[in-house]
mmCIF file of N, CA and C in Angstrom:
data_model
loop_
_atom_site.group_PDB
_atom_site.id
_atom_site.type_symbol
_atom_site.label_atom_id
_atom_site.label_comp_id
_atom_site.label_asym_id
_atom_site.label_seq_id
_atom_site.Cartn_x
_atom_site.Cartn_y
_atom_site.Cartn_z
ATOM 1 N N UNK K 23 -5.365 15.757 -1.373
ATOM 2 C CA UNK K 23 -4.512 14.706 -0.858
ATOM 3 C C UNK K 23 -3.618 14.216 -1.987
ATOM 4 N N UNK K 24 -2.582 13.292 -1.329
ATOM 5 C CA UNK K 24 -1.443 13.400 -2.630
ATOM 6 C C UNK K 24 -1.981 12.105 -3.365
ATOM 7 N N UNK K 25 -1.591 11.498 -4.474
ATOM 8 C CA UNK K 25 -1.674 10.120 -4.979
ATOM 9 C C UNK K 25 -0.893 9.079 -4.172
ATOM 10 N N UNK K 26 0.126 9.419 -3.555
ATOM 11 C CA UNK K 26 0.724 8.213 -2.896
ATOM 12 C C UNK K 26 -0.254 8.673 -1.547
ATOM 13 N N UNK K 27 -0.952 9.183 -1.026
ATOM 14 C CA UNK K 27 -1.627 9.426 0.075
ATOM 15 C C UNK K 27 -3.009 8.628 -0.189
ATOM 16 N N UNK K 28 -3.273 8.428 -1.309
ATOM 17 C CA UNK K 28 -4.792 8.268 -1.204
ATOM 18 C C UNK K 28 -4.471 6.618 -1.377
ATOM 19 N N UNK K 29 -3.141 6.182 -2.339
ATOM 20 C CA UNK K 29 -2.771 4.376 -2.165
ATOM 21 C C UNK K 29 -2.496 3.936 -0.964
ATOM 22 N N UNK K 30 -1.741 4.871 -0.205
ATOM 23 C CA UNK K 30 -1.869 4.378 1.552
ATOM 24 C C UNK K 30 -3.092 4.287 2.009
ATOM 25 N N UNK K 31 -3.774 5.303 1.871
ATOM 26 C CA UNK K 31 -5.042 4.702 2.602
ATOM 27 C C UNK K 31 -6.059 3.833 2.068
ATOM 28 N N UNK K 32 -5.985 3.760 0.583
ATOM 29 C CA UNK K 32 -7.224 2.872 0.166
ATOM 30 C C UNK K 32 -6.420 1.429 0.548
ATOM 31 N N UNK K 33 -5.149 1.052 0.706
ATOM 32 C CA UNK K 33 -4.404 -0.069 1.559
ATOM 33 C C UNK K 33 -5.074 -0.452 2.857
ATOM 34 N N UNK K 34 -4.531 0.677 3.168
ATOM 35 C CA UNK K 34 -5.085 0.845 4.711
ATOM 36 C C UNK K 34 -6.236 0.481 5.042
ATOM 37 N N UNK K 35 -7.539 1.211 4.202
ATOM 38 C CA UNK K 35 -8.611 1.394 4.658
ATOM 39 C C UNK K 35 -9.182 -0.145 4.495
ATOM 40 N N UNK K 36 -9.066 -0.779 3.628
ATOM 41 C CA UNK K 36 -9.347 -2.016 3.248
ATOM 42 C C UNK K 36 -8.679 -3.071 4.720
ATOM 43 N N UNK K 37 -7.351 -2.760 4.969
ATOM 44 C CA UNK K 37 -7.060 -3.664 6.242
ATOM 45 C C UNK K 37 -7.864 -3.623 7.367
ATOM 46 N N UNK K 38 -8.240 -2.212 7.572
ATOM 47 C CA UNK K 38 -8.895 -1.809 8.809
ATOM 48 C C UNK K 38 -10.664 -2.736 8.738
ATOM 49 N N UNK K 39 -10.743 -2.485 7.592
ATOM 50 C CA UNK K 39 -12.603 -2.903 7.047
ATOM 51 C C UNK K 39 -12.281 -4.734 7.275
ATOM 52 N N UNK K 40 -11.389 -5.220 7.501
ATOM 53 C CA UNK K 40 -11.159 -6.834 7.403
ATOM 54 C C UNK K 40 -11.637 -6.921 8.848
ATOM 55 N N UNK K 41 -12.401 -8.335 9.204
ATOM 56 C CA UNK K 41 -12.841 -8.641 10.173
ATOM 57 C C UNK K 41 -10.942 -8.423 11.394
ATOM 58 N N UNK K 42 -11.370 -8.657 12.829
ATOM 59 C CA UNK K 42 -10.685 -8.709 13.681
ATOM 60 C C UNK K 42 -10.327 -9.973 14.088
ATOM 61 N N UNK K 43 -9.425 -10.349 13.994
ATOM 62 C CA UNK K 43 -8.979 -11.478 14.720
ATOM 63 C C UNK K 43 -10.353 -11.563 16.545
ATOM 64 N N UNK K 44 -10.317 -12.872 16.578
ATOM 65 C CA UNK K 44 -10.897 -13.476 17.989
ATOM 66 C C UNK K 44 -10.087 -13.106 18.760
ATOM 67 N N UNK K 45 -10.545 -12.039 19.737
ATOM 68 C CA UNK K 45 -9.599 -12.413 21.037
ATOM 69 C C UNK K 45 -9.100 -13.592 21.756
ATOM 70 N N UNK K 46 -8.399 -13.899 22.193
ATOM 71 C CA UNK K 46 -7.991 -15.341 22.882
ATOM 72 C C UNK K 46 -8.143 -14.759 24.871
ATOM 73 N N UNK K 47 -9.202 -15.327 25.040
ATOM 74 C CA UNK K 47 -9.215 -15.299 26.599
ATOM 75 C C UNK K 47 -7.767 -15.069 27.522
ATOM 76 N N UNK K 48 -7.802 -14.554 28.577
ATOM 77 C CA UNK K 48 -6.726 -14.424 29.002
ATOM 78 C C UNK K 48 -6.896 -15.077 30.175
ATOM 79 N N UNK K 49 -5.886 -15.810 30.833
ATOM 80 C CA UNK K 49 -6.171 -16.248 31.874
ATOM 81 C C UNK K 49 -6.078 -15.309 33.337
ATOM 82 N N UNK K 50 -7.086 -15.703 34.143
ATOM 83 C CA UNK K 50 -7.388 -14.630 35.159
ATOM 84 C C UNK K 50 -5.835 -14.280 35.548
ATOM 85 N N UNK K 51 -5.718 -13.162 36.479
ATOM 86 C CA UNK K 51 -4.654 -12.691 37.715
ATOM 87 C C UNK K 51 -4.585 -12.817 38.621
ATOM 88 N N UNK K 52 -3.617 -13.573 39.421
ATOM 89 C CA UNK K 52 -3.938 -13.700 40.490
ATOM 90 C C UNK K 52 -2.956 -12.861 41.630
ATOM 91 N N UNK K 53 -2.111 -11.698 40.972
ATOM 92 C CA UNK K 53 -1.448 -10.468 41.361
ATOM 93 C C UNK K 53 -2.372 -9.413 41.604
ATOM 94 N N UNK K 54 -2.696 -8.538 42.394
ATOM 95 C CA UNK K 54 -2.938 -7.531 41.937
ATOM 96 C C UNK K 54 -2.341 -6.399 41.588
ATOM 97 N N UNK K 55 -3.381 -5.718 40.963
ATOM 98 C CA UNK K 55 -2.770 -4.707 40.005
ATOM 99 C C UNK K 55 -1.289 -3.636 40.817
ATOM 100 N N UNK K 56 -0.254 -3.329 39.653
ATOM 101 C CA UNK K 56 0.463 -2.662 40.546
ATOM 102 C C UNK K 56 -0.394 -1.104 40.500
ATOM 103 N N UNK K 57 -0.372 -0.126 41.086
ATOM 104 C CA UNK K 57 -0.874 1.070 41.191
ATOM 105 C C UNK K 57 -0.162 1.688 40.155
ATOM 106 N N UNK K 58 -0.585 2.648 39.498
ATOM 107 C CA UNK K 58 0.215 3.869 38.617
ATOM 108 C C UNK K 58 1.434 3.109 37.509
ATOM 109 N N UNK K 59 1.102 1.869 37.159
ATOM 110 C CA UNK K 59 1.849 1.188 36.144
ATOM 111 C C UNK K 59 2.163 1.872 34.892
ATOM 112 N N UNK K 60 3.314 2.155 34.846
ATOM 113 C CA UNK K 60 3.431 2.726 33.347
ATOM 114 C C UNK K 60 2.449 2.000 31.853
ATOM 115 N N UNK K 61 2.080 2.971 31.471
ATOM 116 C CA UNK K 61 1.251 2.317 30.353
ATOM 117 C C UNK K 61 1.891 1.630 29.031
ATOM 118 N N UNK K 62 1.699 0.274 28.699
ATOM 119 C CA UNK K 62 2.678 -0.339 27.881
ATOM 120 C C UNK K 62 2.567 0.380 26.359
ATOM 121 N N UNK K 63 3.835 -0.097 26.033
ATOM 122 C CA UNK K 63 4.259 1.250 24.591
ATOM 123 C C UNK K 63 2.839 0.216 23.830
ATOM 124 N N UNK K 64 2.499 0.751 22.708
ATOM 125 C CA UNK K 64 1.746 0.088 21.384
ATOM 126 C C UNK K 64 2.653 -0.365 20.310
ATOM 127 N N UNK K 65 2.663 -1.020 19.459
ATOM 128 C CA UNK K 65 3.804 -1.295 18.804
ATOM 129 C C UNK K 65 2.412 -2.306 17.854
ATOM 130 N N UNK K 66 2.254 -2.016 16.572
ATOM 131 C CA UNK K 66 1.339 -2.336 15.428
ATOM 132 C C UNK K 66 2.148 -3.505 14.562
ATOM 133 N N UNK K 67 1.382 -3.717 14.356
ATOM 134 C CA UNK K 67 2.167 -5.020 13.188
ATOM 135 C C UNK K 67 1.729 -4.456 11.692
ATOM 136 N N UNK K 68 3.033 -4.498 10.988
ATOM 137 C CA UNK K 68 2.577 -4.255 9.809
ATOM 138 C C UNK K 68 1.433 -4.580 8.859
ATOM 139 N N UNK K 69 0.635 -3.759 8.334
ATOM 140 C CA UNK K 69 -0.222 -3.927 8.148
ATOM 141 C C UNK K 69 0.083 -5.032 6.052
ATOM 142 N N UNK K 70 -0.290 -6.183 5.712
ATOM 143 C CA UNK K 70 0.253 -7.320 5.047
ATOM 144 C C UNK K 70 -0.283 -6.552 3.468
ATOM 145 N N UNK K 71 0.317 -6.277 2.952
ATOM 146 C CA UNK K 71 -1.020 -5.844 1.626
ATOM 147 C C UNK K 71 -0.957 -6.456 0.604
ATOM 148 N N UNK K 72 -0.390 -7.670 0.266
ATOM 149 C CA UNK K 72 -0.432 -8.799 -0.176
ATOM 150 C C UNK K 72 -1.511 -9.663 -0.458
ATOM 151 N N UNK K 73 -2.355 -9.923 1.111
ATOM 152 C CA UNK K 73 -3.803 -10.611 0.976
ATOM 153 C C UNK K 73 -4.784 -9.502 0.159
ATOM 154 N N UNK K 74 -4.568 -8.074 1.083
ATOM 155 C CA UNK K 74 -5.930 -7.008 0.893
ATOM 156 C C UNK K 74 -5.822 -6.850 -0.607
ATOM 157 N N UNK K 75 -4.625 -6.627 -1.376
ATOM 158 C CA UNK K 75 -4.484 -6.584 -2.886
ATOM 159 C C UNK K 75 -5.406 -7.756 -3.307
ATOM 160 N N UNK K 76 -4.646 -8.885 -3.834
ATOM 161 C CA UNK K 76 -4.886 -10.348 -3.675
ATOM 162 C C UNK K 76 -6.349 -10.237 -3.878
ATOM 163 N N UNK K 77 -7.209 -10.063 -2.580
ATOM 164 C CA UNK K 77 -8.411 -10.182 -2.741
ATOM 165 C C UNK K 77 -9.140 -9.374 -3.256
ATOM 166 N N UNK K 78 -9.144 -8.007 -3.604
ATOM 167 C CA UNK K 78 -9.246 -6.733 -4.400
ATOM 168 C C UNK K 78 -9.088 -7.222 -5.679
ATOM 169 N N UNK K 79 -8.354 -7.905 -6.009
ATOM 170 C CA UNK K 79 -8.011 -7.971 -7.547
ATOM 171 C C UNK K 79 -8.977 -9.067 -8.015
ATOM 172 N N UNK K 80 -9.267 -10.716 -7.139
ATOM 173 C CA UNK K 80 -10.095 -11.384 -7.694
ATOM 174 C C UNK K 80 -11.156 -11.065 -7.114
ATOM 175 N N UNK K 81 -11.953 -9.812 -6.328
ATOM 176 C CA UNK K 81 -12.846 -9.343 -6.856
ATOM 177 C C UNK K 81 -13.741 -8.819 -7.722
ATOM 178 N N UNK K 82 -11.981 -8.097 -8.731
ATOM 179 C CA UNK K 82 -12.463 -7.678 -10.106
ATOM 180 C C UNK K 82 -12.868 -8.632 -10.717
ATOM 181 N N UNK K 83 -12.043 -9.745 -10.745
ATOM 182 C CA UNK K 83 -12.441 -10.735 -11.463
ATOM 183 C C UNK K 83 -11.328 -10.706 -12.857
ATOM 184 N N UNK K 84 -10.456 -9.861 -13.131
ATOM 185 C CA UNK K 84 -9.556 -9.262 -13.495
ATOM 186 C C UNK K 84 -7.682 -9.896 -13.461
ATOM 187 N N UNK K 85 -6.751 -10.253 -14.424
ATOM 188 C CA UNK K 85 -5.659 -10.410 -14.135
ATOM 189 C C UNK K 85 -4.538 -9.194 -14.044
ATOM 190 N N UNK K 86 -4.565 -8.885 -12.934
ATOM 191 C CA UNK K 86 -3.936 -7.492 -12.744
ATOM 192 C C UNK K 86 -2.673 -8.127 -11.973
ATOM 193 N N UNK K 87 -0.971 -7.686 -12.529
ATOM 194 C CA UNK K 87 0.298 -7.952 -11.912
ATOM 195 C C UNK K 87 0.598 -7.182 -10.772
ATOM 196 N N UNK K 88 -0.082 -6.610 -9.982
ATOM 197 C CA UNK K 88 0.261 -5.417 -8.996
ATOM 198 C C UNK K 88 1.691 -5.780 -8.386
ATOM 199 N N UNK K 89 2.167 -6.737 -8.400
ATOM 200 C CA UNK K 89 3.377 -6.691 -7.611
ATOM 201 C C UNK K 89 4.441 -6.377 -8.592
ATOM 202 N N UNK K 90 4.196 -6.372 -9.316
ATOM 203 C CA UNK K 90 5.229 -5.820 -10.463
ATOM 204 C C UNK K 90 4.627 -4.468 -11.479
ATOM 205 N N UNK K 91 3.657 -3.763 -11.650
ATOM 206 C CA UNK K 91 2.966 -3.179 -12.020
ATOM 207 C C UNK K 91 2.375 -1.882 -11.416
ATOM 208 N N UNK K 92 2.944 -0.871 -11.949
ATOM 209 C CA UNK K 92 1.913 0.379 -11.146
ATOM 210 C C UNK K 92 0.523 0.941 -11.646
ATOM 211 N N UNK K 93 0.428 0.505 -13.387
ATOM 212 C CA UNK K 93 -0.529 0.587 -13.759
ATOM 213 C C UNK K 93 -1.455 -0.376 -12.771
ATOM 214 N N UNK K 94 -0.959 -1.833 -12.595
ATOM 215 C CA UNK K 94 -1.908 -2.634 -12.345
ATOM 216 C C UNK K 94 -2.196 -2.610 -10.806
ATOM 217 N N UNK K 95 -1.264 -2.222 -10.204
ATOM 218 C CA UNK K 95 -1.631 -1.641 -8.625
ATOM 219 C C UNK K 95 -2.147 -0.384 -8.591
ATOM 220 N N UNK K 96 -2.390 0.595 -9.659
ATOM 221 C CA UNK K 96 -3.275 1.439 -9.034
ATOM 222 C C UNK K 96 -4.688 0.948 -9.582
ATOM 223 N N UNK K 97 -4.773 0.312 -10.908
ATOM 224 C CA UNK K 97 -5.937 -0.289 -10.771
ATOM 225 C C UNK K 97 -6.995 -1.298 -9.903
ATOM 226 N N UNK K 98 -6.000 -1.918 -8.998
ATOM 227 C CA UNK K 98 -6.262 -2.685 -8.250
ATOM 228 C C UNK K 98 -6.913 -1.894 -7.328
ATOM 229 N N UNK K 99 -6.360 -0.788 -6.787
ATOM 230 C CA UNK K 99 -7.067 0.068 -6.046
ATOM 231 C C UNK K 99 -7.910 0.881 -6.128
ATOM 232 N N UNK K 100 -8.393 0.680 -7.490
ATOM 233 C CA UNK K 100 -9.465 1.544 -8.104
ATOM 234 C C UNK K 100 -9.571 2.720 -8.531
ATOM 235 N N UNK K 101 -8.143 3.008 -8.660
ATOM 236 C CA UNK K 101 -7.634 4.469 -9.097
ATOM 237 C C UNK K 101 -7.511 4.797 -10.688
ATOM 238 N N UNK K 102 -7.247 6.501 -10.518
ATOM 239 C CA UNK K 102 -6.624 6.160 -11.669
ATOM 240 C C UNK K 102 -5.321 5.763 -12.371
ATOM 241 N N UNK K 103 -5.227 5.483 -13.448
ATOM 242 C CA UNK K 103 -3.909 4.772 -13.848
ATOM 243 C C UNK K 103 -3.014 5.272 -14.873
ATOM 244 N N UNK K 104 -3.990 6.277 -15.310
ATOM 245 C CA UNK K 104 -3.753 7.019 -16.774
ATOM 246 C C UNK K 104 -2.411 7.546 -16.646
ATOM 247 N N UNK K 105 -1.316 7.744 -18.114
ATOM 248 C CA UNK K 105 -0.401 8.319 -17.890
ATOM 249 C C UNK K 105 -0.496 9.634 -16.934
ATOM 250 N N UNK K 106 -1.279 10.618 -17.292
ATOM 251 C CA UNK K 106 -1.174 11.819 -16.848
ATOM 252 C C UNK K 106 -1.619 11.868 -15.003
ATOM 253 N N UNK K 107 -2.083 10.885 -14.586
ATOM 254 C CA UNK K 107 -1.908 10.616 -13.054
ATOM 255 C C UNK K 107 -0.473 9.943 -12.734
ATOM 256 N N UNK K 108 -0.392 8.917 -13.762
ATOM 257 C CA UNK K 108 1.263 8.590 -13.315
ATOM 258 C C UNK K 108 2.274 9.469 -13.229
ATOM 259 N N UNK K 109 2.379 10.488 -14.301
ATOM 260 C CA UNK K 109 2.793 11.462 -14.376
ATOM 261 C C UNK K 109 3.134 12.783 -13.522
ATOM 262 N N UNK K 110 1.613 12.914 -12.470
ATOM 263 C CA UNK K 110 1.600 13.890 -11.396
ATOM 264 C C UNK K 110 2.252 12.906 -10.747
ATOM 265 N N UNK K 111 1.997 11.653 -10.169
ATOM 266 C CA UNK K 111 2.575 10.548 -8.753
ATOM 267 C C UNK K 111 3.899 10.960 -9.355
ATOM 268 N N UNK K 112 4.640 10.470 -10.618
ATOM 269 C CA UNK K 112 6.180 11.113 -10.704
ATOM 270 C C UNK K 112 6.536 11.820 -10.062
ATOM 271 N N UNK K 113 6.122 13.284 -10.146
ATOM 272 C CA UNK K 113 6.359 14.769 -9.682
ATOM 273 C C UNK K 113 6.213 14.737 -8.624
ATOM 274 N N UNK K 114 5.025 14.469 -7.917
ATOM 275 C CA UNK K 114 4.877 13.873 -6.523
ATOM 276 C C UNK K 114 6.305 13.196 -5.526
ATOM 277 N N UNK K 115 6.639 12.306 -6.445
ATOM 278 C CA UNK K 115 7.966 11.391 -5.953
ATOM 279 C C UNK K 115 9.104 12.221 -6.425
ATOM 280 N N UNK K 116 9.408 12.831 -7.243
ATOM 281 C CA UNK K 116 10.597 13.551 -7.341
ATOM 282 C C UNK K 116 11.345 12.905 -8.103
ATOM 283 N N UNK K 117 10.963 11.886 -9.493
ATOM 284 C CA UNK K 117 11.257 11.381 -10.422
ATOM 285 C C UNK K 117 11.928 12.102 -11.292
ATOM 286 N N UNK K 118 13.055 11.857 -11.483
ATOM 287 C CA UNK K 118 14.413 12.899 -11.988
ATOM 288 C C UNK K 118 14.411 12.371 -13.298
ATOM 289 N N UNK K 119 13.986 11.237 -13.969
ATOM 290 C CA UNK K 119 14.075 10.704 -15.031
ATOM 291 C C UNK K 119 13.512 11.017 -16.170
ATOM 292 N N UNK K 120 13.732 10.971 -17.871
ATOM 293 C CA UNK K 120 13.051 11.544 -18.463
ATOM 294 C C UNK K 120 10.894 11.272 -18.407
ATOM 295 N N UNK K 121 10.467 11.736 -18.641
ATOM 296 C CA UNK K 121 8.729 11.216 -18.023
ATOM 297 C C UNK K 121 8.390 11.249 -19.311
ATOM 298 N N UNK K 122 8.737 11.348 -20.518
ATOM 299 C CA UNK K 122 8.375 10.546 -21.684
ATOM 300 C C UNK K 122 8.768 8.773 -22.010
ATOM 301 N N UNK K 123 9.693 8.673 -21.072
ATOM 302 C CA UNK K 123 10.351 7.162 -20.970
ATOM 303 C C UNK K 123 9.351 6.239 -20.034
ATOM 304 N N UNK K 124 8.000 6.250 -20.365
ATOM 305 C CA UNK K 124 7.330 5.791 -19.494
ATOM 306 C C UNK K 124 7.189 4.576 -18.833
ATOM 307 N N UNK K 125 7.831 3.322 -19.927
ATOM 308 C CA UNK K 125 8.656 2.222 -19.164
ATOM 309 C C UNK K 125 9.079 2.337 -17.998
ATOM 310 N N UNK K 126 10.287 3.328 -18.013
ATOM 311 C CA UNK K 126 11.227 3.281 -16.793
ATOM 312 C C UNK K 126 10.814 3.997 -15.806
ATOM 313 N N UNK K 127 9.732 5.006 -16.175
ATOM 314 C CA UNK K 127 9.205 5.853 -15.177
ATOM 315 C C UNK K 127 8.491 4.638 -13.996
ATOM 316 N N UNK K 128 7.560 3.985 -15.049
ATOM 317 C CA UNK K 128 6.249 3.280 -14.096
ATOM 318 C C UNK K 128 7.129 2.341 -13.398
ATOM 319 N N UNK K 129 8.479 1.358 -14.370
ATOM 320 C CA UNK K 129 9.317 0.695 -13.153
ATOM 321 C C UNK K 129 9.964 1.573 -12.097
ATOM 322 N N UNK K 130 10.511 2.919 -12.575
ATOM 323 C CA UNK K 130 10.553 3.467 -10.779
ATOM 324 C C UNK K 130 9.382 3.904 -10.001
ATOM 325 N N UNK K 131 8.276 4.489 -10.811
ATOM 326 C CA UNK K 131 6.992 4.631 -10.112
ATOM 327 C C UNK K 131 7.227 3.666 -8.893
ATOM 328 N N UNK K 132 6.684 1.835 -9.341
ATOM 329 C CA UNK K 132 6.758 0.816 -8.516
ATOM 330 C C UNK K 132 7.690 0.298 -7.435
ATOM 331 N N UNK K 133 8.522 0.672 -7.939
ATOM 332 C CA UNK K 133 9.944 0.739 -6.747
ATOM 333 C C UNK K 133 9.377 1.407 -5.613
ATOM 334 N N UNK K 134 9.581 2.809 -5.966
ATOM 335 C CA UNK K 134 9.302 3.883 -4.975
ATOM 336 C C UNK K 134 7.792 3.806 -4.436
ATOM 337 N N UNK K 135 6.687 3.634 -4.898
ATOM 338 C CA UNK K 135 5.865 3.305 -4.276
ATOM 339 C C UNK K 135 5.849 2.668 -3.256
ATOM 340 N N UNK K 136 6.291 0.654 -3.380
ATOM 341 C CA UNK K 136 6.460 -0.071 -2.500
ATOM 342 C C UNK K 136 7.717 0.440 -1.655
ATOM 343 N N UNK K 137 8.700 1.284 -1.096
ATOM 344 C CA UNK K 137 9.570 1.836 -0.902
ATOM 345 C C UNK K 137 9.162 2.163 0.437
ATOM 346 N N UNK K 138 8.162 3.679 -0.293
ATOM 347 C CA UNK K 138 7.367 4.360 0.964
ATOM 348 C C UNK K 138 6.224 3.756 1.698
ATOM 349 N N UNK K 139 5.469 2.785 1.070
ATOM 350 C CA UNK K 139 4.640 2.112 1.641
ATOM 351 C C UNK K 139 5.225 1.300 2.939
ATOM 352 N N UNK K 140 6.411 0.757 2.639
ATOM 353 C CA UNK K 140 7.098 -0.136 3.327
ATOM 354 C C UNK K 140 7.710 0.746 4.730
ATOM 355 N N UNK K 141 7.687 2.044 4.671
ATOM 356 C CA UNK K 141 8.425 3.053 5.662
ATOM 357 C C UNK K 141 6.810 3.161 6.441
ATOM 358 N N UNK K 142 5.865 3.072 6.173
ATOM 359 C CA UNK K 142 4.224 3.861 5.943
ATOM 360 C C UNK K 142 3.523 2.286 7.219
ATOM 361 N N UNK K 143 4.605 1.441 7.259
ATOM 362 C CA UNK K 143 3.941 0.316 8.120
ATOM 363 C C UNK K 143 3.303 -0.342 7.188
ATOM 364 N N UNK K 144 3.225 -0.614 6.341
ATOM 365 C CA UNK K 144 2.469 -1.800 5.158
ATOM 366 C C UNK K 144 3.863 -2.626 4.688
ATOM 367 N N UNK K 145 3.362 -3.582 4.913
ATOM 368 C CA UNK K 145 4.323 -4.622 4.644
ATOM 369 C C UNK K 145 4.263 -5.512 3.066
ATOM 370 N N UNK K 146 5.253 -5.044 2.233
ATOM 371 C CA UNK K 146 5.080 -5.012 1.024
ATOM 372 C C UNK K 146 5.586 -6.617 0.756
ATOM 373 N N UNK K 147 5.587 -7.189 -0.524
ATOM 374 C CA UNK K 147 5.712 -8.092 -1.196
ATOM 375 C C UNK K 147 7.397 -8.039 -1.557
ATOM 376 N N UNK K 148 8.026 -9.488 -1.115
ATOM 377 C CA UNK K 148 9.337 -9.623 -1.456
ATOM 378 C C UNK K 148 10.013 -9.058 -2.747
#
């Protein structure tokens, strides 16, 4: 699986593992049903990764910048962080830039990360 594949889902997987909202009762019908009703589209709400980070991080117990940080957002996720994983996620992303400039790499790393996440239905940080 890719590195930006496995940050979507350890996102993900963490939203899904969060309790469910209470259903809210619905009030009875007093129509009945139409027969052969088209089935209504699904339409998901972005999934927030703001809190699931957030709380991941003061789990560590840890001051990690993930919203500005790719070291510190993949640590947050328990990954690895090491140049030479940043390095494959580069290649991965198609990072045209020199990859000894590792400053500018990890600030586009972070760009592009939150980028695709944001296409991926996770609703990223302003």
């Amino acid at each position: 699986m890719s590195i930006f594949g496995r940050i979507k889902d350890a996102i993900l997987g963490h939203a899904e593992a969060a309790p469910a909202p209470e259903p809210v009762a619905a009030a009875p019908e007093t129509a009945a049903p139409v027969a052969a009703a088209a089935p209504a589209s699904v339409t998901h709400e972005p999934v927030d990764m703001a809190p699931i980070l957030d709380k991941m991080v003061a789990d560590k117990g840890q001051h990690l910048d993930w919203r500005h940080s790719i070291v510190d957002l993949l640590k947050a996720l328990a990954m690895d962080s090491s140049l030479d994983k940043r390095h494959e996620l580069a290649t991965e992303l198609n990072y045209s830039g020199d990859q000894s400039d590792s400053a500018s790499m990890n600030i586009w790393l972070h760009k592009q990360v939150m980028d695709k996440l944001s296409g991926e239905g996770v609703k990223t940080p302003a």
